[in-house]
mmCIF file of C-alpha atoms and ligand atoms in Angstrom:
data_model
loop_
_atom_site.group_PDB
_atom_site.id
_atom_site.type_symbol
_atom_site.label_atom_id
_atom_site.label_comp_id
_atom_site.label_asym_id
_atom_site.label_seq_id
_atom_site.Cartn_x
_atom_site.Cartn_y
_atom_site.Cartn_z
ATOM 1 C CA MET H 1204 -26.811 11.934 -25.187
ATOM 2 C CA VAL H 1205 -23.120 10.693 -25.963
ATOM 3 C CA SER H 1206 -20.614 13.057 -24.637
ATOM 4 C CA SER H 1207 -17.318 12.814 -26.680
ATOM 5 C CA GLU H 1208 -14.792 15.241 -28.725
ATOM 6 C CA THR H 1209 -15.458 13.058 -32.074
ATOM 7 C CA GLY H 1210 -19.250 12.358 -31.192
ATOM 8 C CA PRO H 1211 -21.685 13.719 -33.589
ATOM 9 C CA TYR H 1212 -22.011 16.542 -31.155
ATOM 10 C CA SER H 1213 -19.286 19.294 -30.781
ATOM 11 C CA ASP H 1214 -19.254 19.962 -27.401
ATOM 12 C CA ARG H 1215 -17.187 21.636 -25.081
ATOM 13 C CA THR H 1216 -17.207 21.782 -20.777
ATOM 14 C CA ILE H 1217 -18.480 25.302 -19.292
ATOM 15 C CA ALA H 1218 -17.766 24.363 -16.013
ATOM 16 C CA ASP H 1219 -16.676 20.240 -14.462
ATOM 17 C CA GLY H 1220 -20.188 18.810 -14.729
ATOM 18 C CA ILE H 1221 -21.821 21.168 -17.048
ATOM 19 C CA TRP H 1222 -21.341 20.984 -20.939
ATOM 20 C CA ARG H 1223 -22.584 23.259 -23.865
ATOM 21 C CA TYR H 1224 -23.727 21.398 -27.157
ATOM 22 C CA ASP H 1225 -24.344 23.100 -30.450
ATOM 23 C CA PHE H 1226 -27.631 22.535 -32.558
ATOM 24 C CA ARG H 1227 -26.909 19.803 -34.953
ATOM 25 C CA THR H 1228 -26.716 20.917 -38.450
ATOM 26 C CA GLY H 1229 -30.150 20.767 -39.940
ATOM 27 C CA GLY H 1230 -32.059 23.438 -37.874
ATOM 28 C CA PRO H 1231 -34.201 23.247 -34.840
ATOM 29 C CA GLY H 1232 -35.878 19.649 -35.467
ATOM 30 C CA GLY H 1233 -34.682 16.317 -35.008
ATOM 31 C CA ASP H 1234 -32.413 15.927 -32.154
ATOM 32 C CA ASN H 1235 -32.513 19.564 -31.474
ATOM 33 C CA ALA H 1236 -36.197 19.372 -31.413
ATOM 34 C CA LYS H 1237 -35.784 16.548 -28.456
ATOM 35 C CA LEU H 1238 -33.208 18.459 -26.129
ATOM 36 C CA ILE H 1239 -35.496 21.779 -26.780
ATOM 37 C CA ALA H 1240 -38.814 19.678 -25.450
ATOM 38 C CA ALA H 1241 -36.147 17.900 -22.476
ATOM 39 C CA TYR H 1242 -35.737 21.059 -21.324
ATOM 40 C CA GLU H 1243 -39.250 22.407 -21.356
ATOM 41 C CA LEU H 1244 -40.521 19.564 -19.918
ATOM 42 C CA LYS H 1245 -37.678 19.222 -17.407
ATOM 43 C CA VAL H 1246 -37.146 15.505 -18.030
ATOM 44 C CA PRO H 1247 -34.342 13.624 -16.929
ATOM 45 C CA MET H 1248 -32.004 12.216 -19.642
ATOM 46 C CA MET H 1249 -28.842 10.144 -19.634
ATOM 47 C CA LEU H 1250 -25.179 11.331 -21.246
ATOM 48 C CA PHE H 1251 -22.725 8.695 -21.966
ATOM 49 C CA ARG H 1252 -19.171 10.145 -21.136
ATOM 50 C CA LYS H 1253 -16.429 8.697 -23.343
ATOM 51 C CA LEU H 1254 -13.506 7.505 -21.225
ATOM 52 C CA ARG H 1255 -11.672 5.655 -23.906
ATOM 53 C CA PRO H 1256 -12.353 4.021 -26.780
ATOM 54 C CA ASN H 1257 -15.374 1.838 -26.281
ATOM 55 C CA VAL H 1258 -15.386 2.653 -22.526
ATOM 56 C CA TYR H 1259 -18.176 4.817 -21.630
ATOM 57 C CA GLN H 1260 -19.487 6.515 -18.251
ATOM 58 C CA ALA H 1261 -23.084 6.576 -18.048
ATOM 59 C CA LEU H 1262 -24.411 9.830 -16.404
ATOM 60 C CA TYR H 1263 -27.842 9.848 -14.945
ATOM 61 C CA PRO H 1264 -29.807 12.224 -14.301
ATOM 62 C CA VAL H 1265 -28.424 15.024 -15.979
ATOM 63 C CA PHE H 1266 -31.130 17.656 -17.390
ATOM 64 C CA VAL H 1267 -31.186 20.274 -20.246
ATOM 65 C CA THR H 1268 -30.395 23.591 -18.211
ATOM 66 C CA SER H 1269 -30.956 26.174 -21.007
ATOM 67 C CA VAL H 1270 -31.415 26.564 -24.812
ATOM 68 C CA ASP H 1271 -30.258 29.431 -26.791
ATOM 69 C CA ARG H 1272 -32.052 29.086 -29.803
ATOM 70 C CA ASN H 1273 -30.484 32.137 -31.556
ATOM 71 C CA ALA H 1274 -26.990 30.808 -31.116
ATOM 72 C CA GLY H 1275 -28.232 27.434 -31.431
ATOM 73 C CA TYR H 1276 -26.802 25.910 -28.474
ATOM 74 C CA VAL H 1277 -28.273 24.095 -25.274
ATOM 75 C CA THR H 1278 -26.560 23.424 -21.614
ATOM 76 C CA ILE H 1279 -26.893 20.217 -20.045
ATOM 77 C CA ALA H 1280 -26.037 19.628 -16.595
ATOM 78 C CA ILE H 1281 -25.562 16.809 -13.873
ATOM 79 C CA GLU H 1282 -28.764 17.185 -11.662
ATOM 80 C CA ASP H 1283 -26.736 18.388 -8.671
ATOM 81 C CA LEU H 1284 -25.237 21.572 -10.978
ATOM 82 C CA ARG H 1285 -28.969 22.059 -12.528
ATOM 83 C CA ASP H 1286 -29.138 25.895 -10.657
ATOM 84 C CA VAL H 1287 -25.471 26.452 -11.850
ATOM 85 C CA GLY H 1288 -25.984 25.162 -15.609
ATOM 86 C CA ASP H 1289 -28.863 27.576 -16.448
ATOM 87 C CA HIS H 1290 -26.428 30.935 -16.353
ATOM 88 C CA THR H 1291 -22.936 31.545 -17.185
ATOM 89 C CA PRO H 1292 -21.040 30.478 -14.043
ATOM 90 C CA SER H 1293 -18.862 32.769 -12.113
ATOM 91 C CA ALA H 1294 -15.452 31.995 -10.719
ATOM 92 C CA ILE H 1295 -16.848 30.853 -7.419
ATOM 93 C CA GLU H 1296 -19.289 28.608 -9.053
ATOM 94 C CA LYS H 1297 -16.990 27.068 -10.946
ATOM 95 C CA ARG H 1298 -15.155 25.969 -7.851
ATOM 96 C CA TYR H 1299 -17.923 24.324 -6.326
ATOM 97 C CA ALA H 1300 -19.057 22.655 -9.711
ATOM 98 C CA SER H 1301 -15.613 21.034 -10.131
ATOM 99 C CA ILE H 1302 -15.899 19.734 -6.052
ATOM 100 C CA ILE H 1303 -19.536 18.241 -6.781
ATOM 101 C CA ALA H 1304 -18.139 16.757 -9.870
ATOM 102 C CA LYS H 1305 -15.108 14.974 -8.336
ATOM 103 C CA ARG H 1306 -17.508 13.386 -6.201
ATOM 104 C CA ARG H 1307 -20.108 12.660 -8.524
ATOM 105 C CA ILE H 1308 -18.617 12.003 -12.068
ATOM 106 C CA HIS H 1309 -14.954 11.529 -11.703
ATOM 107 C CA GLN H 1310 -14.364 9.486 -8.668
ATOM 108 C CA PRO H 1311 -16.645 6.879 -10.035
ATOM 109 C CA ALA H 1312 -14.984 6.963 -13.579
ATOM 110 C CA PHE H 1313 -11.769 6.310 -11.425
ATOM 111 C CA ARG H 1314 -12.946 3.591 -9.023
ATOM 112 C CA ALA H 1315 -14.547 1.778 -12.340
ATOM 113 C CA MET H 1316 -11.516 2.044 -14.682
ATOM 114 C CA VAL H 1317 -9.122 0.850 -11.993
ATOM 115 C CA LEU H 1318 -11.821 -1.841 -10.935
ATOM 116 C CA ARG H 1319 -12.346 -2.674 -14.728
ATOM 117 C CA ALA H 1320 -8.342 -2.709 -15.173
ATOM 118 C CA TYR H 1321 -8.159 -5.293 -12.393
ATOM 119 C CA GLU H 1322 -10.423 -7.711 -13.451
ATOM 120 C CA THR H 1323 -12.716 -6.559 -10.357
ATOM 121 C CA ARG H 1324 -9.927 -8.364 -8.361
ATOM 122 C CA CYS H 1325 -7.539 -6.822 -5.051
ATOM 123 C CA THR H 1326 -4.214 -6.581 -6.528
ATOM 124 C CA VAL H 1327 -2.923 -7.731 -3.549
ATOM 125 C CA CYS H 1328 -4.851 -10.927 -2.614
ATOM 126 C CA ARG H 1329 -7.628 -11.432 -5.263
ATOM 127 C CA PHE H 1330 -10.335 -11.147 -3.416
ATOM 128 C CA GLY H 1331 -13.179 -10.417 -6.383
ATOM 129 C CA HIS H 1332 -16.158 -8.844 -4.885
ATOM 130 C CA ALA H 1333 -16.573 -5.233 -5.978
ATOM 131 C CA GLU H 1334 -18.652 -4.373 -2.578
ATOM 132 C CA LEU H 1335 -15.533 -4.902 -1.018
ATOM 133 C CA LEU H 1336 -13.119 -3.564 -3.847
ATOM 134 C CA ASP H 1337 -11.764 0.579 -3.759
ATOM 135 C CA ALA H 1338 -9.696 2.106 -6.210
ATOM 136 C CA ALA H 1339 -6.545 2.982 -4.311
ATOM 137 C CA HIS H 1340 -4.698 6.148 -5.256
ATOM 138 C CA ILE H 1341 -0.918 5.796 -5.226
ATOM 139 C CA THR H 1342 0.251 9.365 -4.623
ATOM 140 C CA ALA H 1343 -2.180 12.000 -3.767
ATOM 141 C CA ASP H 1344 -4.611 13.033 -6.580
ATOM 142 C CA SER H 1345 -3.723 16.577 -7.031
ATOM 143 C CA GLU H 1346 -5.570 17.161 -10.036
ATOM 144 C CA SER H 1347 -8.825 19.024 -8.772
ATOM 145 C CA HIS H 1348 -10.758 18.257 -11.858
ATOM 146 C CA GLY H 1349 -10.664 15.693 -14.804
ATOM 147 C CA ASP H 1350 -10.360 11.714 -14.738
ATOM 148 C CA ALA H 1351 -7.636 10.306 -12.630
ATOM 149 C CA GLU H 1352 -5.473 8.074 -14.484
ATOM 150 C CA VAL H 1353 -5.566 4.204 -14.123
ATOM 151 C CA THR H 1354 -1.750 4.198 -13.624
ATOM 152 C CA ASN H 1355 -2.233 5.783 -10.572
ATOM 153 C CA GLY H 1356 -4.646 3.540 -8.868
ATOM 154 C CA MET H 1357 -4.622 -0.162 -7.782
ATOM 155 C CA SER H 1358 -7.711 -2.388 -7.001
ATOM 156 C CA MET H 1359 -7.490 -2.920 -3.257
ATOM 157 C CA CYS H 1360 -9.821 -4.785 -1.006
ATOM 158 C CA LYS H 1361 -10.916 -2.864 1.896
ATOM 159 C CA ILE H 1362 -8.318 -4.378 4.333
ATOM 160 C CA HIS H 1363 -5.270 -3.936 1.669
ATOM 161 C CA HIS H 1364 -6.525 -0.541 1.048
ATOM 162 C CA ALA H 1365 -6.535 0.475 4.495
ATOM 163 C CA ALA H 1366 -3.392 -0.922 5.387
ATOM 164 C CA TYR H 1367 -1.683 0.052 2.303
ATOM 165 C CA ASP H 1368 -2.840 3.992 3.293
ATOM 166 C CA GLN H 1369 -1.487 3.526 6.838
ATOM 167 C CA ASN H 1370 1.648 1.968 5.472
ATOM 168 C CA PHE H 1371 1.323 -1.384 7.235
ATOM 169 C CA LEU H 1372 1.760 -2.812 3.737
ATOM 170 C CA GLY H 1373 3.695 -0.912 1.037
ATOM 171 C CA ILE H 1374 4.505 -2.101 -2.838
ATOM 172 C CA SER H 1375 7.944 -1.757 -4.053
ATOM 173 C CA PRO H 1376 8.129 -0.433 -7.629
ATOM 174 C CA ASP H 1377 8.922 -4.092 -8.981
ATOM 175 C CA LEU H 1378 5.554 -4.990 -7.542
ATOM 176 C CA VAL H 1379 6.538 -6.933 -4.553
ATOM 177 C CA ILE H 1380 4.435 -6.606 -1.184
ATOM 178 C CA HIS H 1381 6.011 -5.467 1.679
ATOM 179 C CA VAL H 1382 4.571 -5.829 5.260
ATOM 180 C CA ASN H 1383 5.611 -3.633 7.729
ATOM 181 C CA ARG H 1384 8.549 -5.189 10.189
ATOM 182 C CA GLU H 1385 6.622 -4.560 13.495
ATOM 183 C CA LEU H 1386 3.083 -5.939 11.816
ATOM 184 C CA LEU H 1387 5.720 -9.014 10.811
ATOM 185 C CA ALA H 1388 6.800 -9.793 14.434
ATOM 186 C CA GLU H 1389 3.684 -9.158 15.858
ATOM 187 C CA ARG H 1390 1.616 -12.665 16.935
ATOM 188 C CA ASP H 1391 -1.999 -12.663 16.337
ATOM 189 C CA GLY H 1392 -5.239 -14.443 14.717
ATOM 190 C CA PRO H 1393 -5.845 -15.076 11.183
ATOM 191 C CA MET H 1394 -6.448 -12.018 9.655
ATOM 192 C CA LEU H 1395 -3.161 -10.748 10.786
ATOM 193 C CA ARG H 1396 -1.510 -13.953 9.796
ATOM 194 C CA HIS H 1397 -3.082 -14.669 6.241
ATOM 195 C CA GLY H 1398 -4.332 -11.795 5.619
ATOM 196 C CA LEU H 1399 -1.122 -9.411 5.845
ATOM 197 C CA GLN H 1400 1.962 -11.532 7.398
ATOM 198 C CA GLU H 1401 1.217 -14.210 4.071
ATOM 199 C CA MET H 1402 1.061 -11.483 1.500
ATOM 200 C CA HIS H 1403 4.986 -10.627 2.475
ATOM 201 C CA GLY H 1404 7.263 -11.038 -0.407
ATOM 202 C CA GLN H 1405 4.646 -11.649 -2.677
ATOM 203 C CA SER H 1406 3.946 -9.468 -5.969
ATOM 204 C CA ILE H 1407 0.736 -8.044 -6.948
ATOM 205 C CA THR H 1408 -0.916 -8.832 -9.809
ATOM 206 C CA VAL H 1409 -1.327 -6.091 -12.352
ATOM 207 C CA PRO H 1410 -3.497 -5.831 -15.425
ATOM 208 C CA LYS H 1411 -1.674 -7.139 -18.426
ATOM 209 C CA ALA H 1412 -1.932 -3.782 -20.624
ATOM 210 C CA LYS H 1413 1.131 -1.833 -19.841
ATOM 211 C CA ASN H 1414 -0.560 1.377 -20.169
ATOM 212 C CA GLU H 1415 -2.875 0.441 -17.234
ATOM 213 C CA GLN H 1416 -0.041 -1.117 -14.811
ATOM 214 C CA PRO H 1417 0.812 0.995 -11.753
ATOM 215 C CA HIS H 1418 3.241 4.186 -12.852
ATOM 216 C CA ARG H 1419 6.547 2.823 -11.411
ATOM 217 C CA ASP H 1420 7.900 6.555 -10.041
ATOM 218 C CA ARG H 1421 4.619 6.796 -8.386
ATOM 219 C CA LEU H 1422 5.246 3.472 -6.368
ATOM 220 C CA ALA H 1423 8.523 4.058 -5.452
ATOM 221 C CA ALA H 1424 7.603 7.606 -4.417
ATOM 222 C CA ARG H 1425 5.296 5.703 -2.532
ATOM 223 C CA PHE H 1426 7.034 3.518 -1.581
ATOM 224 C CA GLU H 1427 9.850 5.675 0.441
ATOM 225 C CA ALA H 1428 6.931 6.814 2.548
ATOM 226 C CA PHE H 1429 6.062 3.368 3.626
ATOM 227 C CA SER H 1430 10.083 2.638 4.175
ATOM 228 C CA ALA H 1431 10.230 5.923 6.300
ATOM 229 C CA ARG H 1432 7.753 4.389 8.835
HETATM 230 ZN ZN1 ZN Z 2198 -6.920 -7.599 -0.524
#
């Protein structure tokens, strides 16, 4: 299944993580029959969410949670929302769905989008192993649902992400790395010296595409918090 506003199915979101797909024209045969069979046999399916042109997020498993033959549509939900997707969800269930979807759909999508934009390297030190990289938020993500913007993220290794979150390390809007004054004055082993102190005054490496670079206003807001520490 491909989920896209411009795709072959007319789909819409019932709750975060639960979608309605109208039957394709041509009656109950073909793809519609496959969806109905998937519902009856309870077989898992894979859903491709379109994040941007040519970039999809694969969601697996998803299930057909209801079929309305008369109105001509099915509902599809991620596994954790099967019990919500088989009926019209209440307001409370919709809130629950958005919490689950944030963890299962939006956070992984944000991480994938940010790591891809930064070519799977830490923006501070260029460390390049995905297992030890995070998508760090620049400012707190206030969106309760929806995919966080790449421009509010930076790919960082675990140590630099933690240092950034704790304001040991700041990034000014002109993309320069600043290390906390007290930390700069400290004397310790190679992690402090090479991993942090030597980063001071260097520039971060950002994606080439302008629309994927960190948002300057967000950097400025965040840098104020670092400077006030
Ligand atoms: Zn790093």
